[in-house]
Amino acid sequence: MNSDNDYMKIKPPTTYKEQVEIFQKRNLHIENSEFAEKYLQRVNYYRLSAYAITFKDPLCKEHYTENSTFEKLTSLYEFDRRLRLLLLGVLETIEISFRTHISYEIAHKFGPLGYKDKENFIKEKYHKESLDELENLISRSRKGELFIEHHFKKYNGNIPIWAAIEVTSFGYISKLYRNLNEDLKRHIAKVYYNIPYLYLESWLQTLSNVRNVCAHYGRLYNKKLTFKPRLFKEDLKNFNNQKIYAAIYIIQRLLTREESRRFLIDLEALILEYDENIDFLHIGFPTNWKENLIQQE
């Protein structure tokens, strides 16, 4: 039970008008207070103010630096929103491709139900947890997915890997791959992506987390990646692996040539539209960001 003291520590709620005034008191220039108030009716103050962290005056954390404006703040927010949407599209492509690759190779190497055999995986404990999770996913999918119900009726619930994989998440297939027999892991990484499997393991973990951030409308701008991807030494000389650019870089490495070109065109257009307000340090883009990505085509 919460005590009265706990409630006393929490700040009282503010009106939309008061939220505008808080911004103004902190030295954020607002040209049109009415517009700002209407914007805050659509985007939570707490959510929006996170983008203003980069505006803070280092000498006085309660104030923003000169030339900080509400227009620039909303521009950063809109840039981040559109970047999430762009990344979601290519992450879907990567996820579906990897589902295809891993299910095809497991089926042909170990058989349609080979994913159930602990001998085909590195750690028995993780394999059991993976199977339990998959059974729950399949159970929840019976009512909504006709192909799952079909396999229950015709094959007594024995669902081949190429069907079972379709009810899983990016995070699930990332963990499945990490625990997979090393020979098959190595084969998948080399044949489909031409990279060592240790890198592919790391990249899938990074991208599954980025995908979840995007799907739940989280912030990418000025945020560190939860799972920093393993990068080659030459890449680490050009940029660090903590910001969203590192994820964009590995996305580009996992796309086909045509997919990569389309993605780069869309990304460059987005960057150019918001170029004046973006601080590239906060998204980890090096000065030669485009050249780095083109090299991966």
Tab-separated table of C-alpha atoms in Angstrom:
chain	number	residue	atom	x	y	z
A	1	MET	CA	0.000	0.000	0.000
A	2	ASN	CA	1.256	3.485	-0.874
A	3	SER	CA	1.754	5.878	2.012
A	4	ASP	CA	0.723	9.525	2.055
A	5	ASN	CA	4.415	10.420	1.861
A	6	ASP	CA	4.745	8.521	-1.431
A	7	TYR	CA	1.932	10.546	-2.967
A	8	MET	CA	3.435	13.785	-1.663
A	9	LYS	CA	6.652	13.086	-3.608
A	10	ILE	CA	4.839	12.914	-6.959
A	11	LYS	CA	4.402	16.176	-8.845
A	12	PRO	CA	0.805	17.291	-9.443
A	13	PRO	CA	-0.504	17.071	-13.024
A	14	THR	CA	-0.264	20.138	-15.241
A	15	THR	CA	-2.649	21.486	-17.867
A	16	TYR	CA	-1.627	21.804	-21.504
A	17	LYS	CA	-1.318	25.551	-21.027
A	18	GLU	CA	0.902	25.074	-17.983
A	19	GLN	CA	3.099	22.675	-19.946
A	20	VAL	CA	3.659	25.380	-22.566
A	21	GLU	CA	4.568	27.802	-19.803
A	22	ILE	CA	7.069	25.330	-18.330
A	23	PHE	CA	8.814	25.132	-21.692
A	24	GLN	CA	8.884	28.906	-21.913
A	25	LYS	CA	10.281	29.312	-18.399
A	26	ARG	CA	13.082	26.961	-19.379
A	27	ASN	CA	14.049	29.264	-22.229
A	28	LEU	CA	12.385	27.356	-25.081
A	29	HIS	CA	11.229	29.891	-27.644
A	30	ILE	CA	7.616	29.314	-28.671
A	31	GLU	CA	6.364	31.422	-31.550
A	32	ASN	CA	2.734	30.332	-31.277
A	33	SER	CA	1.522	29.246	-27.831
A	34	GLU	CA	-1.833	28.103	-29.171
A	35	PHE	CA	-0.166	25.786	-31.685
A	36	ALA	CA	2.142	24.444	-28.973
A	37	GLU	CA	-0.797	23.732	-26.697
A	38	LYS	CA	-2.623	21.865	-29.454
A	39	TYR	CA	0.519	19.864	-30.221
A	40	LEU	CA	0.797	18.831	-26.584
A	41	GLN	CA	-2.786	17.630	-26.742
A	42	ARG	CA	-1.587	15.089	-29.297
A	43	VAL	CA	1.885	14.279	-27.937
A	44	ASN	CA	2.438	13.780	-24.222
A	45	TYR	CA	4.614	16.501	-22.656
A	46	TYR	CA	6.730	13.883	-20.882
A	47	ARG	CA	7.346	12.095	-24.186
A	48	LEU	CA	8.150	15.266	-26.126
A	49	SER	CA	10.401	16.794	-23.473
A	50	ALA	CA	12.776	13.818	-23.781
A	51	TYR	CA	13.803	15.188	-27.182
A	52	ALA	CA	14.718	18.493	-25.537
A	53	ILE	CA	17.393	16.904	-23.362
A	54	THR	CA	19.934	17.794	-26.031
A	55	PHE	CA	18.913	21.474	-25.726
A	56	LYS	CA	19.854	21.743	-22.054
A	57	ASP	CA	22.319	24.405	-21.026
A	58	PRO	CA	25.380	22.679	-19.467
A	59	LEU	CA	25.704	25.586	-17.007
A	60	CYS	CA	22.086	25.415	-15.905
A	61	LYS	CA	20.284	22.110	-16.414
A	62	GLU	CA	16.884	23.704	-15.767
A	63	HIS	CA	17.227	25.910	-18.851
A	64	TYR	CA	17.702	25.350	-22.548
A	65	THR	CA	20.451	26.936	-24.605
A	66	GLU	CA	19.863	30.026	-26.723
A	67	ASN	CA	18.098	29.447	-30.022
A	68	SER	CA	16.220	26.430	-28.667
A	69	THR	CA	12.752	26.501	-30.208
A	70	PHE	CA	9.540	24.548	-30.062
A	71	GLU	CA	9.733	24.252	-33.846
A	72	LYS	CA	13.106	22.515	-33.628
A	73	LEU	CA	11.825	20.279	-30.821
A	74	THR	CA	8.827	19.094	-32.850
A	75	SER	CA	11.059	18.669	-35.885
A	76	LEU	CA	13.283	16.254	-33.966
A	77	TYR	CA	10.218	14.394	-32.765
A	78	GLU	CA	8.820	14.074	-36.302
A	79	PHE	CA	12.200	12.988	-37.664
A	80	ASP	CA	12.415	10.262	-35.032
A	81	ARG	CA	8.857	9.114	-35.719
A	82	ARG	CA	9.483	8.816	-39.447
A	83	LEU	CA	12.827	7.094	-38.911
A	84	ARG	CA	11.063	4.453	-36.809
A	85	LEU	CA	8.549	3.855	-39.598
A	86	LEU	CA	11.318	3.573	-42.188
A	87	LEU	CA	13.265	1.097	-40.074
A	88	LEU	CA	10.183	-0.997	-39.338
A	89	GLY	CA	9.732	-1.619	-43.044
A	90	VAL	CA	13.244	-2.919	-43.665
A	91	LEU	CA	13.329	-4.820	-40.369
A	92	GLU	CA	10.205	-6.671	-41.504
A	93	THR	CA	12.043	-7.637	-44.694
A	94	ILE	CA	15.053	-8.887	-42.721
A	95	GLU	CA	12.940	-10.786	-40.199
A	96	ILE	CA	10.901	-12.598	-42.854
A	97	SER	CA	14.041	-13.454	-44.839
A	98	PHE	CA	15.737	-14.867	-41.772
A	99	ARG	CA	12.653	-16.880	-40.819
A	100	THR	CA	12.828	-18.387	-44.303
A	101	HIS	CA	16.551	-19.149	-44.104
A	102	ILE	CA	16.573	-20.697	-40.638
A	103	SER	CA	13.428	-22.800	-41.135
A	104	TYR	CA	14.599	-24.051	-44.556
A	105	GLU	CA	18.011	-25.078	-43.261
A	106	ILE	CA	16.700	-26.713	-40.064
A	107	ALA	CA	14.137	-28.668	-42.083
A	108	HIS	CA	16.664	-29.904	-44.648
A	109	LYS	CA	19.407	-30.649	-42.145
A	110	PHE	CA	17.381	-32.111	-39.257
A	111	GLY	CA	13.909	-32.823	-40.695
A	112	PRO	CA	10.515	-31.071	-40.371
A	113	LEU	CA	10.437	-31.554	-36.576
A	114	GLY	CA	14.176	-31.248	-36.035
A	115	TYR	CA	13.679	-28.128	-33.949
A	116	LYS	CA	12.252	-30.369	-31.198
A	117	ASP	CA	15.418	-32.451	-30.846
A	118	LYS	CA	17.764	-31.110	-28.164
A	119	GLU	CA	20.725	-32.770	-29.918
A	120	ASN	CA	20.514	-30.132	-32.631
A	121	PHE	CA	21.157	-27.306	-30.201
A	122	ILE	CA	23.998	-26.177	-27.971
A	123	LYS	CA	22.374	-25.815	-24.548
A	124	GLU	CA	19.599	-28.145	-23.435
A	125	LYS	CA	18.214	-25.637	-20.911
A	126	TYR	CA	17.763	-22.927	-23.549
A	127	HIS	CA	16.312	-25.440	-25.974
A	128	LYS	CA	13.647	-26.498	-23.458
A	129	GLU	CA	12.784	-22.846	-22.741
A	130	SER	CA	12.556	-22.232	-26.486
A	131	LEU	CA	10.183	-25.164	-26.986
A	132	ASP	CA	7.983	-24.076	-24.074
A	133	GLU	CA	7.774	-20.564	-25.521
A	134	LEU	CA	6.955	-21.913	-28.966
A	135	GLU	CA	4.192	-24.152	-27.590
A	136	ASN	CA	2.624	-21.108	-25.937
A	137	LEU	CA	2.858	-19.117	-29.156
A	138	ILE	CA	1.273	-21.970	-31.126
A	139	SER	CA	-1.489	-22.416	-28.550
A	140	ARG	CA	-2.373	-18.726	-28.677
A	141	SER	CA	-2.417	-18.838	-32.477
A	142	ARG	CA	-4.898	-21.711	-32.888
A	143	LYS	CA	-7.988	-19.523	-32.996
A	144	GLY	CA	-6.554	-16.876	-35.289
A	145	GLU	CA	-4.351	-18.869	-37.660
A	146	LEU	CA	-6.032	-21.444	-39.891
A	147	PHE	CA	-2.764	-23.150	-40.808
A	148	ILE	CA	-2.070	-23.916	-37.125
A	149	GLU	CA	-5.541	-25.412	-36.613
A	150	HIS	CA	-5.085	-27.407	-39.827
A	151	HIS	CA	-1.940	-29.056	-38.443
A	152	PHE	CA	-3.685	-29.897	-35.173
A	153	LYS	CA	-6.556	-31.577	-36.987
A	154	LYS	CA	-4.544	-33.410	-39.637
A	155	TYR	CA	-1.203	-34.058	-37.934
A	156	ASN	CA	-2.124	-34.210	-34.218
A	157	GLY	CA	-0.442	-30.895	-33.510
A	158	ASN	CA	2.884	-31.868	-35.071
A	159	ILE	CA	3.814	-28.640	-36.772
A	160	PRO	CA	6.823	-28.540	-39.128
A	161	ILE	CA	9.424	-25.841	-38.607
A	162	TRP	CA	8.395	-23.910	-41.750
A	163	ALA	CA	4.896	-23.467	-40.292
A	164	ALA	CA	5.863	-23.035	-36.638
A	165	ILE	CA	8.330	-20.267	-37.500
A	166	GLU	CA	5.439	-18.098	-38.754
A	167	VAL	CA	4.039	-17.541	-35.248
A	168	THR	CA	7.369	-16.453	-33.761
A	169	SER	CA	8.883	-13.023	-33.196
A	170	PHE	CA	12.176	-11.473	-34.254
A	171	GLY	CA	13.418	-11.938	-30.704
A	172	TYR	CA	12.490	-15.617	-30.745
A	173	ILE	CA	14.342	-16.441	-33.953
A	174	SER	CA	17.348	-14.487	-32.719
A	175	LYS	CA	17.518	-16.702	-29.609
A	176	LEU	CA	16.795	-19.846	-31.652
A	177	TYR	CA	19.714	-19.101	-33.949
A	178	ARG	CA	22.075	-18.333	-31.054
A	179	ASN	CA	21.473	-21.799	-29.564
A	180	LEU	CA	21.548	-23.654	-32.876
A	181	ASN	CA	24.160	-26.302	-33.715
A	182	GLU	CA	27.343	-24.384	-34.612
A	183	ASP	CA	27.872	-26.080	-37.968
A	184	LEU	CA	24.422	-25.052	-39.156
A	185	LYS	CA	24.821	-21.558	-37.679
A	186	ARG	CA	28.040	-21.161	-39.602
A	187	HIS	CA	26.420	-22.458	-42.792
A	188	ILE	CA	23.458	-20.032	-42.600
A	189	ALA	CA	25.719	-17.051	-41.887
A	190	LYS	CA	28.060	-17.844	-44.776
A	191	VAL	CA	25.561	-18.897	-47.455
A	192	TYR	CA	22.976	-16.153	-46.945
A	193	TYR	CA	24.943	-13.258	-45.422
A	194	ASN	CA	28.625	-13.944	-46.065
A	195	ILE	CA	29.652	-13.012	-42.518
A	196	PRO	CA	30.950	-15.027	-39.534
A	197	TYR	CA	28.129	-16.416	-37.428
A	198	LEU	CA	29.289	-14.594	-34.281
A	199	TYR	CA	28.500	-11.307	-36.037
A	200	LEU	CA	25.126	-12.516	-37.276
A	201	GLU	CA	24.200	-13.624	-33.736
A	202	SER	CA	25.027	-10.166	-32.410
A	203	TRP	CA	23.298	-8.327	-35.254
A	204	LEU	CA	20.060	-10.254	-34.881
A	205	GLN	CA	19.970	-9.493	-31.162
A	206	THR	CA	20.551	-5.786	-31.831
A	207	LEU	CA	17.946	-5.583	-34.578
A	208	SER	CA	15.279	-7.507	-32.669
A	209	ASN	CA	15.603	-4.946	-29.877
A	210	VAL	CA	15.530	-2.008	-32.317
A	211	ARG	CA	12.452	-3.526	-33.938
A	212	ASN	CA	10.697	-3.649	-30.548
A	213	VAL	CA	11.641	-0.028	-29.825
A	214	CYS	CA	10.199	1.028	-33.192
A	215	ALA	CA	7.045	-1.070	-32.819
A	216	HIS	CA	6.332	0.431	-29.390
A	217	TYR	CA	7.057	4.012	-30.528
A	218	GLY	CA	10.217	4.340	-28.450
A	219	ARG	CA	12.853	7.023	-28.976
A	220	LEU	CA	15.866	6.425	-31.213
A	221	TYR	CA	17.273	9.947	-31.212
A	222	ASN	CA	19.979	10.472	-28.583
A	223	LYS	CA	19.568	6.954	-27.200
A	224	LYS	CA	22.197	4.253	-26.778
A	225	LEU	CA	21.451	0.843	-28.242
A	226	THR	CA	20.503	-1.692	-25.583
A	227	PHE	CA	22.514	-4.362	-27.385
A	228	LYS	CA	25.591	-2.958	-29.095
A	229	PRO	CA	26.329	-4.927	-32.271
A	230	ARG	CA	29.663	-6.640	-32.794
A	231	LEU	CA	31.457	-4.747	-35.573
A	232	PHE	CA	34.548	-5.390	-37.660
A	233	LYS	CA	37.665	-3.428	-36.665
A	234	GLU	CA	37.606	-1.257	-39.789
A	235	ASP	CA	33.992	-0.285	-39.096
A	236	LEU	CA	34.738	0.657	-35.486
A	237	LYS	CA	37.294	3.138	-36.802
A	238	ASN	CA	34.532	4.992	-38.666
A	239	PHE	CA	31.730	4.990	-36.085
A	240	ASN	CA	30.846	3.606	-32.659
A	241	ASN	CA	28.373	0.823	-32.001
A	242	GLN	CA	26.240	2.649	-29.437
A	243	LYS	CA	23.934	4.807	-31.569
A	244	ILE	CA	21.246	4.053	-34.125
A	245	TYR	CA	23.616	4.486	-37.073
A	246	ALA	CA	25.297	1.198	-36.102
A	247	ALA	CA	21.932	-0.551	-36.430
A	248	ILE	CA	21.290	1.159	-39.759
A	249	TYR	CA	24.703	0.023	-40.966
A	250	ILE	CA	24.053	-3.641	-40.150
A	251	ILE	CA	20.551	-3.398	-41.635
A	252	GLN	CA	22.202	-2.339	-44.888
A	253	ARG	CA	24.530	-5.356	-44.683
A	254	LEU	CA	21.605	-7.787	-44.348
A	255	LEU	CA	19.488	-6.457	-47.230
A	256	THR	CA	19.742	-7.518	-50.859
A	257	ARG	CA	21.321	-5.075	-53.308
A	258	GLU	CA	17.965	-3.802	-54.571
A	259	GLU	CA	16.446	-3.575	-51.087
A	260	SER	CA	19.549	-1.719	-49.940
A	261	ARG	CA	19.316	0.853	-52.733
A	262	ARG	CA	15.677	1.619	-52.028
A	263	PHE	CA	16.365	1.926	-48.304
A	264	LEU	CA	19.291	4.280	-48.865
A	265	ILE	CA	17.213	6.515	-51.149
A	266	ASP	CA	14.474	6.777	-48.516
A	267	LEU	CA	16.962	7.352	-45.700
A	268	GLU	CA	18.811	10.097	-47.567
A	269	ALA	CA	15.538	11.858	-48.390
A	270	LEU	CA	14.538	11.780	-44.710
A	271	ILE	CA	17.933	13.092	-43.574
A	272	LEU	CA	17.851	15.935	-46.114
A	273	GLU	CA	14.367	16.994	-45.025
A	274	TYR	CA	15.399	17.386	-41.372
A	275	ASP	CA	19.079	18.166	-41.873
A	276	GLU	CA	18.940	21.647	-40.302
A	277	ASN	CA	17.691	20.410	-36.948
A	278	ILE	CA	19.454	17.060	-36.577
A	279	ASP	CA	22.610	16.828	-34.499
A	280	PHE	CA	24.337	13.891	-36.145
A	281	LEU	CA	26.322	13.109	-33.000
A	282	HIS	CA	23.069	12.110	-31.308
A	283	ILE	CA	22.325	9.452	-33.913
A	284	GLY	CA	25.926	8.359	-34.420
A	285	PHE	CA	26.178	9.303	-38.101
A	286	PRO	CA	29.789	9.876	-39.220
A	287	THR	CA	30.513	12.623	-41.742
A	288	ASN	CA	30.881	10.001	-44.481
A	289	TRP	CA	27.740	8.083	-43.447
A	290	LYS	CA	26.363	7.730	-46.953
A	291	GLU	CA	29.645	6.462	-48.421
A	292	ASN	CA	29.840	3.851	-45.669
A	293	LEU	CA	26.378	2.550	-46.526
A	294	ILE	CA	26.912	2.630	-50.303
A	295	GLN	CA	29.983	0.447	-49.878
A	296	GLN	CA	27.748	-2.269	-48.496
A	297	GLU	CA	25.589	-2.493	-51.628
